[in-house]
Amino acid sequence: MIGGSSPSPSQVRIAAEVWWVESHWVILEIVKHGIGWAFASDHVIAASPATSDLVMPDLQFDAGDWPVALELAWHKQRPHGPAAEWLRARLGSTRISTAL
């Protein structure tokens, strides 16, 4: 878990103090214990045993798409095959919400 007041350059800062956590489940446990608040995916909340302990307000601003940082990584010493090239081109040219 990383705490601090400066965000990663590729992520939007929406609070003065930000905690970056590697696990959605850890985020829910932190919120459950009253340390703060978080945005979490509906499917993560629904599958969590902490669901009954969480309050989920009806958000008025959540009607549109949100940009999501997506990183592709592969081995430097292996050539990219046709599938990797297609995936890279597809993700680079298509919005995630319309690609699915």
Short mmCIF file of C-alpha atoms in Angstrom, two decimals:
data_model
loop_
_atom_site.label_atom_id
_atom_site.label_comp_id
_atom_site.label_asym_id
_atom_site.label_seq_id
_atom_site.Cartn_x
_atom_site.Cartn_y
_atom_site.Cartn_z
CA MET A 1 0.00 0.00 0.00
CA ILE A 2 1.34 3.41 -0.89
CA GLY A 3 0.13 6.64 0.69
CA GLY A 4 0.83 10.19 -0.24
CA SER A 5 -0.40 13.43 -1.64
CA SER A 6 0.95 13.21 -5.19
CA PRO A 7 -0.75 10.97 -7.76
CA SER A 8 0.74 8.94 -10.53
CA PRO A 9 1.02 11.17 -13.62
CA SER A 10 -1.35 8.95 -15.64
CA GLN A 11 -4.15 8.95 -13.06
CA VAL A 12 -6.65 11.63 -12.15
CA ARG A 13 -6.34 13.07 -8.66
CA ILE A 14 -9.73 13.61 -7.00
CA ALA A 15 -8.72 13.97 -3.35
CA ALA A 16 -5.98 15.68 -1.32
CA GLU A 17 -4.63 12.46 0.18
CA VAL A 18 -4.47 9.43 -2.12
CA TRP A 19 -3.69 5.79 -1.31
CA TRP A 20 -2.68 3.47 -4.15
CA VAL A 21 -3.45 -0.19 -3.47
CA GLU A 22 -2.75 -3.19 -5.71
CA SER A 23 -5.97 -5.06 -4.88
CA HIS A 24 -9.64 -4.18 -5.22
CA TRP A 25 -10.33 -6.38 -2.21
CA VAL A 26 -7.86 -4.43 -0.05
CA ILE A 27 -9.51 -1.18 -1.14
CA LEU A 28 -12.89 -2.45 0.09
CA GLU A 29 -11.39 -3.56 3.41
CA ILE A 30 -9.79 -0.15 3.91
CA VAL A 31 -13.09 1.59 3.21
CA LYS A 32 -14.96 -0.87 5.43
CA HIS A 33 -12.68 0.09 8.33
CA GLY A 34 -13.40 3.80 7.85
CA ILE A 35 -10.07 4.95 6.46
CA GLY A 36 -11.59 6.74 3.49
CA TRP A 37 -13.70 6.31 0.40
CA ALA A 38 -13.09 4.76 -3.01
CA PHE A 39 -14.46 4.17 -6.46
CA ALA A 40 -14.84 0.45 -7.04
CA SER A 41 -16.36 -1.61 -9.84
CA ASP A 42 -19.88 -2.91 -9.27
CA HIS A 43 -18.82 -6.53 -9.82
CA VAL A 44 -16.07 -6.23 -7.19
CA ILE A 45 -18.48 -4.78 -4.63
CA ALA A 46 -21.13 -7.41 -5.40
CA ALA A 47 -18.66 -10.28 -4.87
CA SER A 48 -17.22 -8.88 -1.64
CA PRO A 49 -18.20 -10.09 1.82
CA ALA A 50 -17.85 -6.42 2.88
CA THR A 51 -20.82 -5.35 0.71
CA SER A 52 -23.27 -5.15 3.62
CA ASP A 53 -20.87 -2.82 5.47
CA LEU A 54 -20.50 -0.35 2.59
CA VAL A 55 -22.63 2.62 1.62
CA MET A 56 -22.99 3.25 -2.11
CA PRO A 57 -24.45 6.69 -2.92
CA ASP A 58 -26.31 7.36 -6.15
CA LEU A 59 -23.76 9.35 -8.15
CA GLN A 60 -25.14 12.12 -10.31
CA PHE A 61 -22.00 12.55 -12.43
CA ASP A 62 -21.55 8.90 -13.39
CA ALA A 63 -23.58 8.87 -16.61
CA GLY A 64 -20.68 9.00 -19.09
CA ASP A 65 -17.56 7.08 -19.95
CA TRP A 66 -14.43 7.44 -17.83
CA PRO A 67 -10.98 7.28 -19.36
CA VAL A 68 -9.05 4.24 -18.15
CA ALA A 69 -5.28 3.91 -18.28
CA LEU A 70 -4.31 0.68 -19.99
CA GLU A 71 -0.78 -0.61 -20.36
CA LEU A 72 0.41 -3.42 -22.60
CA ALA A 73 3.61 -5.25 -21.73
CA TRP A 74 5.50 -8.05 -23.39
CA HIS A 75 8.94 -9.64 -23.38
CA LYS A 76 11.64 -7.51 -25.03
CA GLN A 77 13.42 -10.46 -26.60
CA ARG A 78 10.38 -12.03 -28.26
CA PRO A 79 8.93 -10.67 -31.50
CA HIS A 80 5.33 -9.49 -31.59
CA GLY A 81 3.10 -11.89 -33.46
CA PRO A 82 0.07 -10.94 -35.55
CA ALA A 83 -2.31 -11.27 -32.58
CA ALA A 84 -0.25 -8.89 -30.41
CA GLU A 85 0.00 -6.38 -33.26
CA TRP A 86 -3.77 -6.57 -33.83
CA LEU A 87 -4.47 -6.12 -30.10
CA ARG A 88 -2.14 -3.15 -29.86
CA ALA A 89 -3.72 -1.48 -32.90
CA ARG A 90 -7.26 -2.25 -31.74
CA LEU A 91 -6.78 -0.92 -28.21
CA GLY A 92 -5.00 2.14 -29.52
CA SER A 93 -7.78 3.08 -31.93
CA THR A 94 -10.99 2.03 -30.16
CA ARG A 95 -12.61 3.30 -26.99
CA ILE A 96 -12.92 0.51 -24.42
CA SER A 97 -16.67 1.09 -23.97
CA THR A 98 -17.30 0.50 -27.69
CA ALA A 99 -14.72 -2.28 -28.10
CA LEU A 100 -16.58 -4.74 -25.90
#
